[in-house]
Amino acid sequence: AQSVAQPEDQVNVAEGNPLTVKCTYSVSGNPYLFWYVQYPNRGLQFLLKYITGDNLVKGSYGFEAEFNKSQTSFHLKKPSALVSDSALYFCAVRGFLSRAGSYQLTFGKGTKLSVIP
Amino acid sequence: DTGVSQDPRHKITKRGQNVTFRCDPISEHNRLYWYRQTLGQGPEFLTYFQNEAQLEKSRLLSDRFSAERPKGSFSTLEIQRTEQGDSAMYLCASSLGGVGGEGAGAFFGQGTRLTVV
């Protein structure tokens, strides 16, 4: 079975400071990893993904994430936080070697990011 | 708007009533997913369609739940004899098939919020 852990329910960061939202995963085989963001009254928006290749992936709105296979982590980062980045962030995993026909994503519980002006 | 659309956005129903939700995916997407999200949790996978075929169902999808995608385009999710525990946000997502499509991630609608009273 695959699982995702987001160990922090909430992350507070001052505007302009770097931010990190943590994610660790457990999956059989090589993972597909995703980050989504959810704003109030809005649907989940895709930020970035890791499938294969370079461990550092860049996504929307200046976000990036680093895949670390040995630590089974996929932390989301941004060099300089904006107040508008305040939202709920979800990490998700799909196992590449999942049971045939299994395309489900497994999400973490989410981390609320608050960027303080 | 060419994104995933869901209707209705909100539904309040009395316990024991049946409800039906509709999802219109992005037109060229052959894969469609239903997820359920409760407060403070990440989305949980319910079911998955490739074209009109329902290929996977979660154990969360009890006998009271049924989903269809009759022509491989829009999908409906019906809940019969609703219970208070069914109160949640029901999310629909779509994606393209193939490695490239999977790599792009799934695109989510804004969801249907169900309240069972």
PDB file of C-alpha atoms in Angstrom:
ATOM      1  CA  ALA A   1       0.000   0.000   0.000  1.00  0.00           C
ATOM      2  CA  GLN A   2       1.180   3.519  -0.688  1.00  0.00           C
ATOM      3  CA  SER A   3       1.090   6.345   1.835  1.00  0.00           C
ATOM      4  CA  VAL A   4       2.069   9.977   2.230  1.00  0.00           C
ATOM      5  CA  ALA A   5       2.987  11.830   5.399  1.00  0.00           C
ATOM      6  CA  GLN A   6       2.961  15.581   5.806  1.00  0.00           C
ATOM      7  CA  PRO A   7       4.321  15.944   9.336  1.00  0.00           C
ATOM      8  CA  GLU A   8       3.355  19.593   9.806  1.00  0.00           C
ATOM      9  CA  ASP A   9      -0.284  20.629  10.017  1.00  0.00           C
ATOM     10  CA  GLN A  10       0.730  24.275   9.708  1.00  0.00           C
ATOM     11  CA  VAL A  11       3.779  26.204   8.570  1.00  0.00           C
ATOM     12  CA  ASN A  12       4.197  29.893   9.295  1.00  0.00           C
ATOM     13  CA  VAL A  13       6.778  31.952   7.436  1.00  0.00           C
ATOM     14  CA  ALA A  14       7.478  35.636   7.077  1.00  0.00           C
ATOM     15  CA  GLU A  15       7.008  37.215   3.675  1.00  0.00           C
ATOM     16  CA  GLY A  16      10.263  37.206   1.743  1.00  0.00           C
ATOM     17  CA  ASN A  17      11.732  34.302   3.685  1.00  0.00           C
ATOM     18  CA  PRO A  18      12.293  30.873   2.154  1.00  0.00           C
ATOM     19  CA  LEU A  19       9.638  28.264   2.805  1.00  0.00           C
ATOM     20  CA  THR A  20       9.678  24.479   3.019  1.00  0.00           C
ATOM     21  CA  VAL A  21       6.665  22.176   3.251  1.00  0.00           C
ATOM     22  CA  LYS A  22       7.679  18.627   4.085  1.00  0.00           C
ATOM     23  CA  CYS A  23       6.460  15.379   2.542  1.00  0.00           C
ATOM     24  CA  THR A  24       7.590  11.793   2.904  1.00  0.00           C
ATOM     25  CA  TYR A  25       6.127   8.824   1.082  1.00  0.00           C
ATOM     26  CA  SER A  26       5.980   5.063   1.011  1.00  0.00           C
ATOM     27  CA  VAL A  27       5.328   3.185  -2.210  1.00  0.00           C
ATOM     28  CA  SER A  28       6.327   0.013  -4.026  1.00  0.00           C
ATOM     29  CA  GLY A  29       8.638   0.679  -6.911  1.00  0.00           C
ATOM     30  CA  ASN A  30       9.444   4.062  -8.353  1.00  0.00           C
ATOM     31  CA  PRO A  31       7.038   6.803  -7.363  1.00  0.00           C
ATOM     32  CA  TYR A  32       5.189   9.488  -9.248  1.00  0.00           C
ATOM     33  CA  LEU A  33       5.058  12.449  -6.840  1.00  0.00           C
ATOM     34  CA  PHE A  34       2.878  15.515  -7.016  1.00  0.00           C
ATOM     35  CA  TRP A  35       2.179  18.730  -5.149  1.00  0.00           C
ATOM     36  CA  TYR A  36      -1.202  20.407  -5.270  1.00  0.00           C
ATOM     37  CA  VAL A  37      -2.405  23.659  -3.723  1.00  0.00           C
ATOM     38  CA  GLN A  38      -5.934  24.392  -2.539  1.00  0.00           C
ATOM     39  CA  TYR A  39      -7.179  27.927  -2.019  1.00  0.00           C
ATOM     40  CA  PRO A  40     -10.440  28.580  -0.152  1.00  0.00           C
ATOM     41  CA  ASN A  41     -13.475  27.771  -2.288  1.00  0.00           C
ATOM     42  CA  ARG A  42     -11.230  26.678  -5.139  1.00  0.00           C
ATOM     43  CA  GLY A  43     -10.391  23.256  -6.508  1.00  0.00           C
ATOM     44  CA  LEU A  44      -7.036  21.573  -6.152  1.00  0.00           C
ATOM     45  CA  GLN A  45      -4.478  23.121  -8.468  1.00  0.00           C
ATOM     46  CA  PHE A  46      -1.524  21.171  -9.807  1.00  0.00           C
ATOM     47  CA  LEU A  47       1.843  22.714  -8.850  1.00  0.00           C
ATOM     48  CA  LEU A  48       4.514  20.290  -9.956  1.00  0.00           C
ATOM     49  CA  LYS A  49       5.426  16.638 -10.337  1.00  0.00           C
ATOM     50  CA  TYR A  50       8.375  14.269 -10.268  1.00  0.00           C
ATOM     51  CA  ILE A  51       8.338  11.294 -12.602  1.00  0.00           C
ATOM     52  CA  THR A  52      11.966  10.604 -13.421  1.00  0.00           C
ATOM     53  CA  GLY A  53      15.173  12.459 -14.174  1.00  0.00           C
ATOM     54  CA  ASP A  54      16.481  15.501 -12.347  1.00  0.00           C
ATOM     55  CA  ASN A  55      15.769  15.334  -8.625  1.00  0.00           C
ATOM     56  CA  LEU A  56      14.983  19.052  -8.467  1.00  0.00           C
ATOM     57  CA  VAL A  57      11.758  19.871 -10.240  1.00  0.00           C
ATOM     58  CA  LYS A  58      10.367  23.314 -10.862  1.00  0.00           C
ATOM     59  CA  GLY A  59       6.698  24.139 -11.003  1.00  0.00           C
ATOM     60  CA  SER A  60       4.176  26.923 -11.027  1.00  0.00           C
ATOM     61  CA  TYR A  61       4.395  30.204  -9.113  1.00  0.00           C
ATOM     62  CA  GLY A  62       8.123  29.822  -8.368  1.00  0.00           C
ATOM     63  CA  PHE A  63       7.754  26.608  -6.377  1.00  0.00           C
ATOM     64  CA  GLU A  64      10.187  23.752  -6.631  1.00  0.00           C
ATOM     65  CA  ALA A  65      10.556  20.374  -4.978  1.00  0.00           C
ATOM     66  CA  GLU A  66      13.448  18.026  -4.381  1.00  0.00           C
ATOM     67  CA  PHE A  67      13.077  14.286  -4.724  1.00  0.00           C
ATOM     68  CA  ASN A  68      15.290  12.344  -2.318  1.00  0.00           C
ATOM     69  CA  LYS A  69      15.044   8.620  -2.894  1.00  0.00           C
ATOM     70  CA  SER A  70      17.148   7.575   0.097  1.00  0.00           C
ATOM     71  CA  GLN A  71      15.033   9.640   2.477  1.00  0.00           C
ATOM     72  CA  THR A  72      11.789   8.947   0.550  1.00  0.00           C
ATOM     73  CA  SER A  73      11.037  12.646   0.673  1.00  0.00           C
ATOM     74  CA  PHE A  74       9.653  15.223  -1.720  1.00  0.00           C
ATOM     75  CA  HIS A  75       9.763  18.560   0.095  1.00  0.00           C
ATOM     76  CA  LEU A  76       8.193  21.632  -1.482  1.00  0.00           C
ATOM     77  CA  LYS A  77      10.282  24.802  -1.449  1.00  0.00           C
ATOM     78  CA  LYS A  78      10.212  28.409  -2.515  1.00  0.00           C
ATOM     79  CA  PRO A  79      13.110  30.849  -2.139  1.00  0.00           C
ATOM     80  CA  SER A  80      10.969  33.858  -1.200  1.00  0.00           C
ATOM     81  CA  ALA A  81       7.436  33.489   0.166  1.00  0.00           C
ATOM     82  CA  LEU A  82       4.560  35.754  -0.826  1.00  0.00           C
ATOM     83  CA  VAL A  83       1.440  36.493   1.207  1.00  0.00           C
ATOM     84  CA  SER A  84      -0.545  35.142  -1.752  1.00  0.00           C
ATOM     85  CA  ASP A  85       1.118  31.735  -1.248  1.00  0.00           C
ATOM     86  CA  SER A  86      -0.995  31.247   1.880  1.00  0.00           C
ATOM     87  CA  ALA A  87      -3.095  28.159   1.182  1.00  0.00           C
ATOM     88  CA  LEU A  88      -3.422  24.438   1.874  1.00  0.00           C
ATOM     89  CA  TYR A  89      -0.759  22.267   0.232  1.00  0.00           C
ATOM     90  CA  PHE A  90      -1.125  18.578  -0.515  1.00  0.00           C
ATOM     91  CA  CYS A  91       1.533  16.079  -1.447  1.00  0.00           C
ATOM     92  CA  ALA A  92       0.412  13.010  -3.411  1.00  0.00           C
ATOM     93  CA  VAL A  93       1.984   9.812  -4.669  1.00  0.00           C
ATOM     94  CA  ARG A  94       1.161   7.222  -7.277  1.00  0.00           C
ATOM     95  CA  GLY A  95       3.248   4.098  -7.420  1.00  0.00           C
ATOM     96  CA  PHE A  96       4.692   3.334 -10.853  1.00  0.00           C
ATOM     97  CA  LEU A  97       4.557  -0.334 -10.109  1.00  0.00           C
ATOM     98  CA  SER A  98       1.116  -0.173  -8.601  1.00  0.00           C
ATOM     99  CA  ARG A  99      -1.306  -2.991  -9.148  1.00  0.00           C
ATOM    100  CA  ALA A 100      -2.254  -3.117 -12.808  1.00  0.00           C
ATOM    101  CA  GLY A 101      -4.987  -0.630 -13.540  1.00  0.00           C
ATOM    102  CA  SER A 102      -4.405   1.291 -10.335  1.00  0.00           C
ATOM    103  CA  TYR A 103      -4.154   4.962 -11.132  1.00  0.00           C
ATOM    104  CA  GLN A 104      -5.245   6.326  -7.817  1.00  0.00           C
ATOM    105  CA  LEU A 105      -3.337   9.080  -6.113  1.00  0.00           C
ATOM    106  CA  THR A 106      -2.781   8.862  -2.381  1.00  0.00           C
ATOM    107  CA  PHE A 107      -2.765  12.278  -0.726  1.00  0.00           C
ATOM    108  CA  GLY A 108      -1.297  13.510   2.510  1.00  0.00           C
ATOM    109  CA  LYS A 109      -3.491  15.304   5.040  1.00  0.00           C
ATOM    110  CA  GLY A 110      -2.301  18.667   3.863  1.00  0.00           C
ATOM    111  CA  THR A 111      -0.212  21.467   5.348  1.00  0.00           C
ATOM    112  CA  LYS A 112      -1.636  24.927   5.887  1.00  0.00           C
ATOM    113  CA  LEU A 113       0.891  27.539   4.860  1.00  0.00           C
ATOM    114  CA  SER A 114       0.518  30.996   6.332  1.00  0.00           C
ATOM    115  CA  VAL A 115       2.790  33.737   5.021  1.00  0.00           C
ATOM    116  CA  ILE A 116       2.904  36.661   7.423  1.00  0.00           C
ATOM    117  CA  PRO A 117       3.316  40.156   5.999  1.00  0.00           C
TER     118      PRO A 117
ATOM    119  CA  ASP B   1     -13.758  27.825 -18.974  1.00  0.00           C
ATOM    120  CA  THR B   2     -12.115  24.646 -20.246  1.00  0.00           C
ATOM    121  CA  GLY B   3     -11.353  23.103 -16.870  1.00  0.00           C
ATOM    122  CA  VAL B   4     -13.147  20.343 -15.008  1.00  0.00           C
ATOM    123  CA  SER B   5     -16.626  21.444 -13.991  1.00  0.00           C
ATOM    124  CA  GLN B   6     -18.862  19.952 -11.349  1.00  0.00           C
ATOM    125  CA  ASP B   7     -22.520  20.464 -10.654  1.00  0.00           C
ATOM    126  CA  PRO B   8     -23.988  21.322  -8.244  1.00  0.00           C
ATOM    127  CA  ARG B   9     -21.419  23.177  -6.173  1.00  0.00           C
ATOM    128  CA  HIS B  10     -23.394  22.667  -2.993  1.00  0.00           C
ATOM    129  CA  LYS B  11     -26.082  20.170  -2.023  1.00  0.00           C
ATOM    130  CA  ILE B  12     -28.001  19.909   1.217  1.00  0.00           C
ATOM    131  CA  THR B  13     -30.135  16.823   1.580  1.00  0.00           C
ATOM    132  CA  LYS B  14     -32.042  14.987   4.257  1.00  0.00           C
ATOM    133  CA  ARG B  15     -30.784  11.691   5.528  1.00  0.00           C
ATOM    134  CA  GLY B  16     -32.171   8.827   3.488  1.00  0.00           C
ATOM    135  CA  GLN B  17     -32.544  10.803   0.258  1.00  0.00           C
ATOM    136  CA  ASN B  18     -30.696  10.031  -2.955  1.00  0.00           C
ATOM    137  CA  VAL B  19     -28.363  12.559  -4.558  1.00  0.00           C
ATOM    138  CA  THR B  20     -26.579  12.688  -7.894  1.00  0.00           C
ATOM    139  CA  PHE B  21     -23.564  14.768  -8.855  1.00  0.00           C
ATOM    140  CA  ARG B  22     -22.255  15.499 -12.320  1.00  0.00           C
ATOM    141  CA  CYS B  23     -18.708  15.994 -13.556  1.00  0.00           C
ATOM    142  CA  ASP B  24     -17.652  17.292 -16.956  1.00  0.00           C
ATOM    143  CA  PRO B  25     -13.940  16.603 -17.509  1.00  0.00           C
ATOM    144  CA  ILE B  26     -11.543  18.416 -19.790  1.00  0.00           C
ATOM    145  CA  SER B  27     -12.736  17.368 -23.227  1.00  0.00           C
ATOM    146  CA  GLU B  28      -9.661  15.510 -24.459  1.00  0.00           C
ATOM    147  CA  HIS B  29      -9.042  13.682 -21.184  1.00  0.00           C
ATOM    148  CA  ASN B  30      -9.861   9.977 -21.295  1.00  0.00           C
ATOM    149  CA  ARG B  31      -9.350   9.339 -17.591  1.00  0.00           C
ATOM    150  CA  LEU B  32     -11.759  10.485 -14.903  1.00  0.00           C
ATOM    151  CA  TYR B  33     -11.507  10.118 -11.143  1.00  0.00           C
ATOM    152  CA  TRP B  34     -13.775  10.704  -8.179  1.00  0.00           C
ATOM    153  CA  TYR B  35     -12.341  11.598  -4.792  1.00  0.00           C
ATOM    154  CA  ARG B  36     -13.907  12.480  -1.456  1.00  0.00           C
ATOM    155  CA  GLN B  37     -12.447  15.041   0.930  1.00  0.00           C
ATOM    156  CA  THR B  38     -13.525  15.578   4.512  1.00  0.00           C
ATOM    157  CA  LEU B  39     -12.489  18.471   6.716  1.00  0.00           C
ATOM    158  CA  GLY B  40      -8.848  18.325   7.723  1.00  0.00           C
ATOM    159  CA  GLN B  41      -8.046  15.445   5.420  1.00  0.00           C
ATOM    160  CA  GLY B  42      -6.578  15.040   1.998  1.00  0.00           C
ATOM    161  CA  PRO B  43      -8.702  13.725  -0.859  1.00  0.00           C
ATOM    162  CA  GLU B  44      -9.421   9.998  -0.770  1.00  0.00           C
ATOM    163  CA  PHE B  45      -9.754   8.017  -3.970  1.00  0.00           C
ATOM    164  CA  LEU B  46     -13.205   6.606  -4.749  1.00  0.00           C
ATOM    165  CA  THR B  47     -13.202   5.386  -8.330  1.00  0.00           C
ATOM    166  CA  TYR B  48     -11.546   5.702 -11.721  1.00  0.00           C
ATOM    167  CA  PHE B  49     -12.739   5.510 -15.330  1.00  0.00           C
ATOM    168  CA  GLN B  50     -10.796   5.092 -18.515  1.00  0.00           C
ATOM    169  CA  ASN B  51     -13.166   6.219 -21.213  1.00  0.00           C
ATOM    170  CA  GLU B  52     -16.493   4.597 -20.278  1.00  0.00           C
ATOM    171  CA  ALA B  53     -14.984   1.673 -18.367  1.00  0.00           C
ATOM    172  CA  GLN B  54     -14.893   1.825 -14.578  1.00  0.00           C
ATOM    173  CA  LEU B  55     -11.554   0.177 -13.882  1.00  0.00           C
ATOM    174  CA  GLU B  56     -11.111   0.612 -10.185  1.00  0.00           C
ATOM    175  CA  LYS B  57     -13.243   1.191  -7.113  1.00  0.00           C
ATOM    176  CA  SER B  58     -12.072   1.926  -3.604  1.00  0.00           C
ATOM    177  CA  ARG B  59     -13.346   0.026  -0.604  1.00  0.00           C
ATOM    178  CA  LEU B  60     -14.697   3.431   0.461  1.00  0.00           C
ATOM    179  CA  LEU B  61     -17.274   3.111  -2.307  1.00  0.00           C
ATOM    180  CA  SER B  62     -20.037   1.235  -0.535  1.00  0.00           C
ATOM    181  CA  ASP B  63     -23.001  -0.378  -2.273  1.00  0.00           C
ATOM    182  CA  ARG B  64     -24.915   2.879  -1.835  1.00  0.00           C
ATOM    183  CA  PHE B  65     -22.520   4.627  -4.190  1.00  0.00           C
ATOM    184  CA  SER B  66     -22.581   4.193  -7.943  1.00  0.00           C
ATOM    185  CA  ALA B  67     -20.692   6.016 -10.649  1.00  0.00           C
ATOM    186  CA  GLU B  68     -21.159   6.020 -14.385  1.00  0.00           C
ATOM    187  CA  ARG B  69     -19.513   7.493 -17.422  1.00  0.00           C
ATOM    188  CA  PRO B  70     -21.857   6.304 -20.151  1.00  0.00           C
ATOM    189  CA  LYS B  71     -20.267   7.812 -23.233  1.00  0.00           C
ATOM    190  CA  GLY B  72     -16.778   8.328 -21.970  1.00  0.00           C
ATOM    191  CA  SER B  73     -17.371  12.019 -21.487  1.00  0.00           C
ATOM    192  CA  PHE B  74     -19.255  13.337 -18.423  1.00  0.00           C
ATOM    193  CA  SER B  75     -19.676  11.233 -15.314  1.00  0.00           C
ATOM    194  CA  THR B  76     -22.273  10.988 -12.553  1.00  0.00           C
ATOM    195  CA  LEU B  77     -21.859   9.896  -8.967  1.00  0.00           C
ATOM    196  CA  GLU B  78     -25.029   8.800  -7.163  1.00  0.00           C
ATOM    197  CA  ILE B  79     -25.387   8.217  -3.457  1.00  0.00           C
ATOM    198  CA  GLN B  80     -28.484   6.330  -2.372  1.00  0.00           C
ATOM    199  CA  ARG B  81     -30.024   6.514   1.097  1.00  0.00           C
ATOM    200  CA  THR B  82     -27.603   9.201   2.208  1.00  0.00           C
ATOM    201  CA  GLU B  83     -26.170   9.107   5.723  1.00  0.00           C
ATOM    202  CA  GLN B  84     -24.666  11.914   7.780  1.00  0.00           C
ATOM    203  CA  GLY B  85     -21.268  10.331   7.336  1.00  0.00           C
ATOM    204  CA  ASP B  86     -21.538  10.989   3.607  1.00  0.00           C
ATOM    205  CA  SER B  87     -21.180  14.726   4.242  1.00  0.00           C
ATOM    206  CA  ALA B  88     -17.983  15.732   2.439  1.00  0.00           C
ATOM    207  CA  MET B  89     -16.579  17.486  -0.588  1.00  0.00           C
ATOM    208  CA  TYR B  90     -16.782  15.253  -3.653  1.00  0.00           C
ATOM    209  CA  LEU B  91     -14.041  16.030  -6.132  1.00  0.00           C
ATOM    210  CA  CYS B  92     -13.807  15.030  -9.759  1.00  0.00           C
ATOM    211  CA  ALA B  93     -10.537  15.029 -11.699  1.00  0.00           C
ATOM    212  CA  SER B  94      -9.465  14.160 -15.207  1.00  0.00           C
ATOM    213  CA  SER B  95      -6.203  13.399 -16.945  1.00  0.00           C
ATOM    214  CA  LEU B  96      -4.729  12.199 -20.189  1.00  0.00           C
ATOM    215  CA  GLY B  97      -3.615   8.597 -20.511  1.00  0.00           C
ATOM    216  CA  GLY B  98      -0.037   7.527 -21.092  1.00  0.00           C
ATOM    217  CA  VAL B  99       3.170   8.399 -19.290  1.00  0.00           C
ATOM    218  CA  GLY B 100       3.087  11.984 -20.468  1.00  0.00           C
ATOM    219  CA  GLY B 101      -0.471  12.382 -19.399  1.00  0.00           C
ATOM    220  CA  GLU B 102       0.146  10.858 -16.027  1.00  0.00           C
ATOM    221  CA  GLY B 103       3.137  13.078 -15.647  1.00  0.00           C
ATOM    222  CA  ALA B 104       0.993  16.138 -16.095  1.00  0.00           C
ATOM    223  CA  GLY B 105      -1.054  15.156 -13.110  1.00  0.00           C
ATOM    224  CA  ALA B 106      -4.784  15.165 -12.771  1.00  0.00           C
ATOM    225  CA  PHE B 107      -6.816  18.370 -13.054  1.00  0.00           C
ATOM    226  CA  PHE B 108      -9.444  18.801 -10.380  1.00  0.00           C
ATOM    227  CA  GLY B 109     -12.817  20.465 -10.397  1.00  0.00           C
ATOM    228  CA  GLN B 110     -13.986  22.747  -7.607  1.00  0.00           C
ATOM    229  CA  GLY B 111     -15.997  19.979  -6.046  1.00  0.00           C
ATOM    230  CA  THR B 112     -19.541  19.414  -4.826  1.00  0.00           C
ATOM    231  CA  ARG B 113     -20.011  20.009  -1.127  1.00  0.00           C
ATOM    232  CA  LEU B 114     -22.613  17.610   0.261  1.00  0.00           C
ATOM    233  CA  THR B 115     -24.278  18.210   3.599  1.00  0.00           C
ATOM    234  CA  VAL B 116     -26.578  15.516   4.911  1.00  0.00           C
ATOM    235  CA  VAL B 117     -28.899  16.735   7.681  1.00  0.00           C
TER     236      VAL B 117
END
